[in-house]
Coordinates of N, CA and C in Angstrom, one line a residue:
X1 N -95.4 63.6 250.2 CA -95.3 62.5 249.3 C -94.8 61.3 250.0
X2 N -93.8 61.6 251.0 CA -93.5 60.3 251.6 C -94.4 59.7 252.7
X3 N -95.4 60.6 253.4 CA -96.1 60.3 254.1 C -97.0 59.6 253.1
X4 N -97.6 59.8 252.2 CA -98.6 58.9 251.5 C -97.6 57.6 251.2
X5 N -96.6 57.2 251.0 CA -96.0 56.1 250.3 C -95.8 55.2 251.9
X6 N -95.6 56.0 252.5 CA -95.2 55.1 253.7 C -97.1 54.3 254.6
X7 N -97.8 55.7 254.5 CA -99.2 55.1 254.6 C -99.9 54.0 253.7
X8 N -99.7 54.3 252.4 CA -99.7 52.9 251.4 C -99.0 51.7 251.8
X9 N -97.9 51.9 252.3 CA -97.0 50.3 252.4 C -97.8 49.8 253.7
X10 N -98.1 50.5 254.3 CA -98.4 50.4 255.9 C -99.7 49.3 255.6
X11 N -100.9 50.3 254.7 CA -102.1 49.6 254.6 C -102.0 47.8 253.7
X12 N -100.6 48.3 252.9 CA -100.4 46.6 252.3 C -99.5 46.0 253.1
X13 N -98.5 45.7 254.2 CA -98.5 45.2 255.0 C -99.4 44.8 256.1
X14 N -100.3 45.5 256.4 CA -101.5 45.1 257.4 C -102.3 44.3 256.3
X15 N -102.5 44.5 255.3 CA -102.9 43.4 254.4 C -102.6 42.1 254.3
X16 N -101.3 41.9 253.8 CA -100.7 41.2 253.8 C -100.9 40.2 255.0
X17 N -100.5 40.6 256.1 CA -100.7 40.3 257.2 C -102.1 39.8 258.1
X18 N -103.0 40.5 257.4 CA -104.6 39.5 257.5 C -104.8 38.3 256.6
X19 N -103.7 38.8 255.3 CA -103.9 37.4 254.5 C -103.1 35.9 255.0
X20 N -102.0 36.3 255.6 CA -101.6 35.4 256.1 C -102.2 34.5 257.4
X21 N -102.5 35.4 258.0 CA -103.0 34.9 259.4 C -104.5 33.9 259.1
X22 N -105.2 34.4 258.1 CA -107.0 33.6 257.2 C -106.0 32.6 256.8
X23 N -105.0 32.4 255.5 CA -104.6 31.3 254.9 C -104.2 30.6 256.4
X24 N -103.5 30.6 257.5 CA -102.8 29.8 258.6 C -104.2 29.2 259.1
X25 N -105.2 29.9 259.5 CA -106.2 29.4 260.0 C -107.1 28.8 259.2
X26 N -107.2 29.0 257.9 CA -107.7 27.6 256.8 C -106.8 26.4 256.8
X27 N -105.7 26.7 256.7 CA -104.7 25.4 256.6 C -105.0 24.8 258.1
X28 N -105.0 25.2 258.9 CA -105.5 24.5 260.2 C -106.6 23.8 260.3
X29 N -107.5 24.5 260.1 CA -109.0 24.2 259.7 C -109.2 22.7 258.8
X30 N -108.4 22.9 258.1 CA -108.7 21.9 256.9 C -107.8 20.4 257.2
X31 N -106.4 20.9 257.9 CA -105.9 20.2 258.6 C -106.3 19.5 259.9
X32 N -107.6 19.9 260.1 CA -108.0 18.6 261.3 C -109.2 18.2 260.8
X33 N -109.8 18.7 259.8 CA -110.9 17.7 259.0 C -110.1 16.4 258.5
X34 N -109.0 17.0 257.7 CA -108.0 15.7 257.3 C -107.8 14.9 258.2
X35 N -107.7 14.9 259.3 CA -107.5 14.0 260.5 C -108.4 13.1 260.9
X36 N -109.6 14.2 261.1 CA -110.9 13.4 261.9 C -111.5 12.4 260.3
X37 N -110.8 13.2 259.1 CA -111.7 12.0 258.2 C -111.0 10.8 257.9
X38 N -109.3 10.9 258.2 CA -108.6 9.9 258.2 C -108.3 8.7 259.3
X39 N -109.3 9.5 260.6 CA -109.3 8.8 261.6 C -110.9 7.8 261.4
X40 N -111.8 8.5 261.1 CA -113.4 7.7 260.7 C -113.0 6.6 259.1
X41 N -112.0 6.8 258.3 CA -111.9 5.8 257.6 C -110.9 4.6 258.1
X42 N -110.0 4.8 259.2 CA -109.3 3.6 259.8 C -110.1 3.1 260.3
X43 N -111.2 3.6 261.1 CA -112.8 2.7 262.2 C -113.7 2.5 261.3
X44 N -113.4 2.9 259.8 CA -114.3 1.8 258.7 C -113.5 0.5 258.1
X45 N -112.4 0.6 258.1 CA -111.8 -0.4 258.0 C -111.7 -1.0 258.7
X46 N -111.2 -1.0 259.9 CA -111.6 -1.9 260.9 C -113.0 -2.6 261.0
X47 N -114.4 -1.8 261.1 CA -115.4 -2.2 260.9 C -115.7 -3.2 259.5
X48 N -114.7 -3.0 258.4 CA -115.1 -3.7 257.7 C -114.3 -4.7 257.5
X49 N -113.2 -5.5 258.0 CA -112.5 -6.5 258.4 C -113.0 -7.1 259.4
X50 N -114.0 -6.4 260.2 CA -115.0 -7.7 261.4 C -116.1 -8.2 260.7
X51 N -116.6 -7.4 260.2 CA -118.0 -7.9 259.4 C -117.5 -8.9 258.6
X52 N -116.4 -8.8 257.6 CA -116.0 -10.1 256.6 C -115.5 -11.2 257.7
X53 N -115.0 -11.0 258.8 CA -114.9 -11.8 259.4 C -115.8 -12.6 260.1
X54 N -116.9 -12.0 260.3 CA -118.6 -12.6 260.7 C -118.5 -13.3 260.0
X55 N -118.8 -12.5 258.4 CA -119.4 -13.1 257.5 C -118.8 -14.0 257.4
X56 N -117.7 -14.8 257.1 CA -116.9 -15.7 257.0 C -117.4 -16.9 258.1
X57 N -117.5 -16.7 259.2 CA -117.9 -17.2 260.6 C -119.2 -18.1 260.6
X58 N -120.3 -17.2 259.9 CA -121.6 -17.3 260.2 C -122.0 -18.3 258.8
X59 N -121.1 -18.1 258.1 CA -121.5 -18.5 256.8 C -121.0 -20.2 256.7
X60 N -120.1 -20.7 257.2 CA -119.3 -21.9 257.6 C -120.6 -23.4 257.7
X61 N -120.5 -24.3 256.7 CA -120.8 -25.4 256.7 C -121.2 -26.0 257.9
X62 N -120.4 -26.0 258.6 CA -120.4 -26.9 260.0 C -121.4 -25.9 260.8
X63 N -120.9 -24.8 261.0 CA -121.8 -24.1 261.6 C -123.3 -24.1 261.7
X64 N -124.0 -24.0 260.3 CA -125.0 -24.4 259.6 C -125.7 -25.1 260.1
X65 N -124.9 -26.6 260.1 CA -125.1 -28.2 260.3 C -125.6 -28.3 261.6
X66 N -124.6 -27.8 262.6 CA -125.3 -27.6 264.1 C -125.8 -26.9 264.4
X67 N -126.1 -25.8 264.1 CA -128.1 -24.7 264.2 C -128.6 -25.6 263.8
X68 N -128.9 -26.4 262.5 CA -130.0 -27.4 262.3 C -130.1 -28.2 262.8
X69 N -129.4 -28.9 263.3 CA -129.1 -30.0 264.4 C -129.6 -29.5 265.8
X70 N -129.2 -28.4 266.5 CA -129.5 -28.2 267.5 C -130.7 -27.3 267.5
X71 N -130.9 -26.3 266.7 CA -132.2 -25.7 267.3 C -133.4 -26.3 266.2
X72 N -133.2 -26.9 265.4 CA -134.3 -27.4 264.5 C -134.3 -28.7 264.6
X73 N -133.5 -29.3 265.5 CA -133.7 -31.1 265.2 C -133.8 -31.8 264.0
X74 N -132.7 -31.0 262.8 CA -133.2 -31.8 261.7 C -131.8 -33.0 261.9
X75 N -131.8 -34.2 261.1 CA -130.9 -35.0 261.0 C -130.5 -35.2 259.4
X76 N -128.7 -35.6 259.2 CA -128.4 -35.8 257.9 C -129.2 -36.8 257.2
X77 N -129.4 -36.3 255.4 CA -130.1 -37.1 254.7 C -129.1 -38.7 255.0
X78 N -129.9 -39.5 254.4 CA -129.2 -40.7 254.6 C -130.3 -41.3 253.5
X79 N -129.2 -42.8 252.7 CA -130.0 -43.1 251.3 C -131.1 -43.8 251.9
X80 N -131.6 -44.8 253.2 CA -132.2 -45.0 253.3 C -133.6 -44.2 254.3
X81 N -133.3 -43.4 254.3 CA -134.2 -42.3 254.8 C -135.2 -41.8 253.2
X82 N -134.4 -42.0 251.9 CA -134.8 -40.8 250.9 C -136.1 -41.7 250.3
X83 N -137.2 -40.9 249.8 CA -138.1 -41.9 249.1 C -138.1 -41.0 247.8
X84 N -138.4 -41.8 246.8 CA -138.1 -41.5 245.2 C -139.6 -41.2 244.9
X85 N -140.6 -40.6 244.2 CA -141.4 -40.6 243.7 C -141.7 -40.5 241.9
X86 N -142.6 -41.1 241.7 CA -142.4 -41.6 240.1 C -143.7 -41.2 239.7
X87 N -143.7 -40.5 238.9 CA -145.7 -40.9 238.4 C -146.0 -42.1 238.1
X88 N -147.2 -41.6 238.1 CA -148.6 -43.3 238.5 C -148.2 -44.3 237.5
X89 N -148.5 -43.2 236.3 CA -148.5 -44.2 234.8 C -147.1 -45.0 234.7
X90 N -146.2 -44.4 235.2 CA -144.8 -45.4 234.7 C -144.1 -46.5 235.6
X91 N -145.1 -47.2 236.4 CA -144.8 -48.3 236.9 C -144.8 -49.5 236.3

């Protein structure tokens, strides 16, 4: 009788003991996904504080002004540059 009671405890401690060791190695497991996904959302943040910062950059009035100026040769409107057009009949 004691030989069966002591073989029982034996096979639920060796149990016990696989359970533990699977939970240690899921918590591990899951603990460096947590990492690697907390480390790929800091390099999206980062990535996305340069882009608004492009965007910010590229988007700029002045900026604009001199691409048109310099690679299109356009020049600022000016009033005497502008011609009005009117239909025929209302002169």
């Amino acid at each position: 009788m004691s030989g069966k009671i002591n073989l029982v405890l034996t096979a639920l401690l060796v149990a016990c003991g696989l359970s533990l060791v699977n939970a240690q190695y899921q918590a591990r497991h899951l603990f460096i996904e947590l990492e690697r996904t907390q480390s790929q959302a800091r390099q999206l943040d980062i990535e996305w504080a340069q882009l608004q910062l492009d965007q910010s950059t590229l988007g700029k009035h002045a900026r604009i002004e001199e691409i048109a100026r310099r690679d299109l040769s356009m020049t600022p409107l000016t009033a005497a540059r502008t011609q009005y057009l009117t239909p025929e009949g209302s002169k």
